[in-house]
Coordinates of C-alpha atoms in Angstrom, one line a residue:
M1 CA 134.4 109.2 72.5
G2 CA 133.1 105.7 71.9
Y3 CA 129.5 105.0 71.0
F4 CA 127.1 102.3 71.7
D5 CA 126.2 100.2 68.7
V6 CA 123.0 102.1 67.9
P7 CA 121.2 100.8 64.8
E8 CA 119.9 103.5 62.4
I9 CA 116.2 103.8 62.8
E10 CA 114.2 103.9 59.5
Y11 CA 112.1 106.9 60.4
T12 CA 110.6 107.1 56.9
R13 CA 108.5 104.0 57.8
Y14 CA 106.6 106.0 60.4
S15 CA 104.4 109.1 60.1
N16 CA 104.8 112.0 62.5
R17 CA 101.5 111.0 64.2
Q18 CA 102.7 107.4 64.7
L19 CA 106.0 108.7 66.3
A20 CA 104.2 111.1 68.6
A21 CA 101.4 108.7 69.6
I22 CA 103.4 106.6 72.1
P23 CA 105.1 109.3 74.1
L24 CA 101.8 111.3 74.2
A25 CA 100.0 108.2 75.4
F26 CA 102.6 107.8 78.2
L27 CA 102.2 111.5 79.1
A28 CA 98.4 111.2 79.2
V29 CA 98.5 108.1 81.5
A30 CA 101.0 109.9 83.8
L31 CA 98.8 113.0 84.0
A32 CA 95.8 110.8 84.8
I33 CA 97.7 109.0 87.6
L34 CA 98.7 112.4 89.1
L35 CA 95.1 113.7 88.8
V36 CA 93.7 110.6 90.5
A37 CA 96.3 110.9 93.3
Y38 CA 95.5 114.6 93.8
T39 CA 91.7 113.9 93.9
V40 CA 92.1 111.1 96.4
Y41 CA 94.9 112.3 98.6
G42 CA 95.0 116.1 98.1
T43 CA 98.5 116.0 96.5
P44 CA 99.7 114.6 93.2
V45 CA 102.6 112.8 94.9
A46 CA 102.8 111.6 98.5
L47 CA 104.8 114.1 100.6
G48 CA 107.7 113.0 102.7
M49 CA 108.5 114.4 106.2
D50 CA 110.4 117.3 104.7
F51 CA 107.1 118.7 103.4
A52 CA 104.3 117.1 105.4
G53 CA 106.0 117.5 108.8
G54 CA 106.6 114.8 111.5
T55 CA 109.3 113.2 113.6
E56 CA 112.4 111.1 112.6
L57 CA 114.3 108.9 115.1
T58 CA 117.6 107.1 114.5
V59 CA 117.8 104.2 116.8
E60 CA 120.2 101.4 117.5
T61 CA 118.5 98.3 118.9
T62 CA 118.7 94.6 118.9
D63 CA 114.9 94.4 118.5
S64 CA 113.4 93.3 115.2
E65 CA 111.4 95.6 112.9
S66 CA 108.2 94.0 114.0
A67 CA 109.1 94.8 117.6
I68 CA 109.9 98.4 116.7
Q69 CA 106.5 98.6 115.0
T70 CA 104.7 97.9 118.2
A71 CA 107.0 99.9 120.6
F72 CA 105.2 103.1 120.0
D73 CA 101.6 104.4 120.7
E74 CA 101.6 105.7 117.2
E75 CA 102.2 103.4 114.2
P76 CA 105.4 104.5 112.5
E77 CA 105.1 105.9 109.0
S78 CA 108.2 104.0 107.9
I79 CA 111.1 101.9 109.3
Q80 CA 114.3 101.8 107.3
S81 CA 117.6 100.1 108.0
T82 CA 120.5 102.5 107.6
G83 CA 122.8 99.6 106.5
A84 CA 124.7 99.7 109.8
S85 CA 124.2 96.8 112.1
N86 CA 121.0 97.2 114.3
Q87 CA 120.5 100.8 113.2
Y88 CA 117.1 102.0 111.9
I89 CA 115.5 105.3 110.9
I90 CA 111.9 105.6 112.0
Q91 CA 109.5 108.2 110.8
F92 CA 106.2 109.4 112.3
T93 CA 103.6 111.8 111.2
S94 CA 103.3 113.1 114.8
E95 CA 105.4 116.1 115.8
D96 CA 105.6 115.0 119.5
Q97 CA 109.3 114.3 119.4
Q98 CA 109.7 114.0 123.2
A99 CA 106.9 111.4 123.7
L100 CA 108.3 109.3 120.8
T101 CA 111.8 109.5 122.2
D102 CA 110.6 108.4 125.6
Q103 CA 108.7 105.5 124.2
A104 CA 111.8 104.3 122.2
E105 CA 114.0 104.5 125.3
E106 CA 111.4 102.6 127.4
N107 CA 110.4 99.9 125.0
L108 CA 113.4 99.1 122.8
A109 CA 116.5 97.2 123.8
P110 CA 119.8 99.1 123.1
A111 CA 122.3 97.4 120.8
D112 CA 125.2 95.6 122.4
G113 CA 127.7 98.1 123.9
N114 CA 125.4 101.0 123.8
S115 CA 123.7 102.6 126.8
E116 CA 121.1 104.5 124.8
V117 CA 118.7 103.5 122.0
I118 CA 118.3 107.0 120.5
Q119 CA 121.2 108.1 118.3
E120 CA 119.6 111.1 116.7
S121 CA 116.1 112.7 116.6
S122 CA 114.5 115.6 114.7
S123 CA 111.1 117.0 114.2
T124 CA 109.5 119.2 111.4
S125 CA 106.4 121.1 111.9
A126 CA 103.6 120.9 109.4
S127 CA 103.8 124.7 108.8
F128 CA 107.5 124.6 108.2
G129 CA 107.0 121.6 105.9
A130 CA 104.4 123.5 103.9
E131 CA 106.8 126.4 103.5
A132 CA 109.6 124.1 102.3
Q133 CA 107.2 122.5 99.9
Q134 CA 106.3 125.8 98.3
T135 CA 110.0 126.8 98.1
A136 CA 110.8 123.5 96.4
L137 CA 108.0 123.7 93.9
L138 CA 108.9 127.3 93.2
G139 CA 112.5 126.1 92.5
I140 CA 111.2 123.5 90.0
A141 CA 109.0 126.1 88.3
V142 CA 111.8 128.7 88.1
A143 CA 114.2 126.1 86.7
F144 CA 111.6 125.0 84.1
V145 CA 110.8 128.6 83.1
G146 CA 114.4 129.5 82.9
M147 CA 115.1 126.4 80.7
S148 CA 112.2 127.5 78.4
V149 CA 113.5 131.0 78.0
I150 CA 117.0 129.8 77.2
T151 CA 115.5 127.4 74.7
F152 CA 113.6 130.2 72.9
L153 CA 116.7 132.4 72.9
L154 CA 118.8 129.6 71.4
F155 CA 116.5 128.6 68.5
R156 CA 114.3 131.7 68.1
T157 CA 111.6 129.6 66.4
F158 CA 108.4 128.4 67.9
V159 CA 108.0 124.7 66.9
P160 CA 111.6 123.5 67.8
S161 CA 111.5 125.4 71.1
I162 CA 108.0 124.0 72.0
A163 CA 109.3 120.5 71.1
I164 CA 112.1 120.8 73.7
I165 CA 109.8 122.2 76.3
L166 CA 107.1 119.5 75.8
S167 CA 109.7 116.8 76.0
A168 CA 111.1 118.2 79.2
F169 CA 107.6 118.5 80.7
S170 CA 106.9 114.9 79.9
D171 CA 110.3 113.9 81.4
L172 CA 109.2 115.4 84.7
V173 CA 105.6 114.2 84.7
I174 CA 106.3 110.5 83.9
P175 CA 108.8 110.1 86.9
L176 CA 106.3 111.9 89.2
A177 CA 103.6 109.4 88.2
F178 CA 106.1 106.5 88.7
M179 CA 106.8 107.9 92.2
N180 CA 103.1 107.3 93.0
L181 CA 103.2 103.8 91.7
A182 CA 106.5 102.9 93.5
N183 CA 105.4 104.7 96.8
I184 CA 108.4 107.1 96.6
P185 CA 107.5 110.3 98.6
L186 CA 108.4 113.8 97.4
T187 CA 111.3 115.1 99.6
L188 CA 114.0 117.6 99.3
G189 CA 116.2 114.8 97.9
T190 CA 113.8 113.7 95.3
V191 CA 113.2 117.3 94.2
A192 CA 116.9 117.6 93.6
G193 CA 116.6 114.5 91.3
L194 CA 113.8 116.1 89.4
L195 CA 115.8 119.3 88.9
M196 CA 118.6 117.1 87.5
L197 CA 116.2 115.6 85.1
I198 CA 115.5 119.0 83.6
G199 CA 119.2 119.4 82.8
Y200 CA 119.5 115.9 81.3
S201 CA 116.4 116.4 79.2
V202 CA 117.5 119.7 77.8
D203 CA 121.0 118.3 76.9
S204 CA 119.6 115.6 74.7
D205 CA 116.9 117.7 73.1
I206 CA 119.2 120.6 72.3
L207 CA 121.7 118.2 70.8
L208 CA 119.1 116.8 68.5
N209 CA 117.7 120.2 67.5
N210 CA 121.1 121.6 66.9
H211 CA 122.2 118.8 64.7
V212 CA 119.0 119.0 62.6
L213 CA 118.6 122.8 62.4
R214 CA 122.2 124.1 62.3
R215 CA 124.4 121.4 60.8
G216 CA 124.8 120.4 57.2
G217 CA 123.6 117.1 55.7
S218 CA 120.2 115.6 55.2
F219 CA 117.6 115.5 58.0
Y220 CA 118.0 111.8 58.5
E221 CA 121.8 111.9 58.4
S222 CA 121.8 114.7 61.1
T223 CA 119.2 112.8 63.1
N224 CA 121.2 109.5 63.2
E225 CA 124.4 111.4 64.1
A226 CA 122.6 113.1 67.0
I227 CA 121.1 109.7 68.1
R228 CA 124.5 108.0 68.2
T229 CA 125.9 110.7 70.5
G230 CA 122.7 111.3 72.5
V231 CA 121.9 107.7 73.2
T232 CA 125.4 107.0 74.3
M233 CA 125.2 109.9 76.8
T234 CA 121.8 108.9 78.1
I235 CA 122.4 105.2 78.4
T236 CA 125.7 105.8 80.2
S237 CA 123.9 108.0 82.7
M238 CA 121.1 105.4 83.1
V239 CA 123.6 102.7 83.9
A240 CA 125.3 104.9 86.5
M241 CA 121.9 105.7 88.1
L242 CA 120.9 102.1 88.1
V243 CA 124.1 101.0 89.8
M244 CA 123.6 103.8 92.4
A245 CA 120.1 102.8 93.1
I246 CA 121.0 99.1 93.5
A247 CA 124.0 99.8 95.7
A248 CA 122.0 102.3 97.8
T249 CA 119.2 99.8 98.2
I250 CA 121.6 97.1 99.4
M251 CA 123.2 99.5 101.9
G252 CA 119.9 100.8 103.1
V253 CA 120.4 104.4 101.9
E254 CA 116.8 105.0 100.8
L255 CA 117.3 108.6 99.6
L256 CA 120.0 107.7 97.1
A257 CA 118.0 104.7 96.0
S258 CA 115.0 106.9 95.4
I259 CA 117.0 109.5 93.5
G260 CA 118.8 106.8 91.4
T261 CA 115.4 105.2 90.5
I262 CA 113.8 108.5 89.6
L263 CA 116.6 109.5 87.4
F264 CA 116.7 106.1 85.7
V265 CA 113.0 106.3 84.9
G266 CA 113.3 109.9 83.8
L267 CA 116.2 109.2 81.5
A268 CA 114.3 106.2 79.9
A269 CA 111.4 108.6 79.3
D270 CA 113.8 111.1 77.8
L271 CA 115.0 108.6 75.2
M272 CA 111.4 108.1 74.2
N273 CA 110.4 111.8 74.2
T274 CA 113.5 113.0 72.5
Y275 CA 113.7 110.5 69.6
M276 CA 110.0 110.1 69.0
L277 CA 108.0 113.1 70.2
N278 CA 110.7 115.9 69.7
L279 CA 111.8 114.3 66.5
S280 CA 108.3 114.1 65.0
L281 CA 107.7 117.8 65.7
L282 CA 111.1 118.7 64.2
R283 CA 110.4 116.6 61.0
W284 CA 107.0 118.3 60.7
Y285 CA 108.6 121.7 61.0
K286 CA 111.4 120.9 58.5
F287 CA 109.2 119.4 55.8
E288 CA 105.8 120.9 56.3
G289 CA 105.6 123.6 58.9
I290 CA 108.5 125.6 57.6
N291 CA 107.0 126.0 54.2
R292 CA 103.7 127.5 55.5

C-alpha cells in the first residue's frame, strides 16, 4: 500500500511528560465541557428526539423557513431542508402529533402539484426515548468494556493495555465535548458514529503497541514504521469522513453530516492520543517501567 509522506518525528527531543501533556490537557478541557453541560442542562450532551421524545413532521411547502417557524402554536425545535425541492423536516419537543399535523395542513401552502403538505409524521414518547437512551448508552459501555477486555487478553501487560484504553476513552470524550460546542444532538445515528470511533481508535493503538512490543528493531524504528502505516490509515479515513460531511451538508442530510463531522473530529483526536499519549506511556514502559 502507498503511504503519505510522513516525516519522522524526533521523539528523543521530548520527555514523556511533554508528549502526554497536550492530549491530557485536551481530555481535561473536554471533561470540563461535559461537566458544565451536565450541571446546566442535566445531560452531558443535548439529546435528540430519539432520546428526549417529541414529534417529527416531513412537509412539502412553498412557504419559507421563517413562515414555517410561525405556522405552529409551538416553536419548532429545528427545521431542516431534506435537499429535495420545498421539502423540510420539522422537529418539536411536543408529543401532540395530531395537533401539529393539523396546524401544518391549515397554515402551510402545499408545494406545486401536491394536495397535501404532510408527507410523513412520527412521534416518540419521552418514556420510550429514555429507554432508547439507556439502551444506547449500555451499548457504548458494553463495546468499551469488550474492547478493554480484548486489549488485556492481547497484550497481558498493564501499562500497554491501559495506554490503549485511555486513548480510546479520550477519543470518545473529545468528540462528545465537540458535539456540545457544535450543537450536534445525541441521537441513534450519532451513537453509531461514536461506536465506530471505538473501532478506529483500537486499530491505530493496537498497531502501534504491536510494532513496539512484538516486532524486532529499536523502539524508534518500530514507532516510525507504525506511524507511517497508522497515519496513512487514519488520514485516509478522515478525508473520507470530511467529504461525506460536506456532501451531506450540501444535500441537507443532517444525520450523515453529523456522523461525518463527529468521526472527523474523533479521528483527529486519535492521531494526537495514539502518537503522543499512548506512545509516551509505551516509551516509559519500555525504558523505565519494565525494569522496575
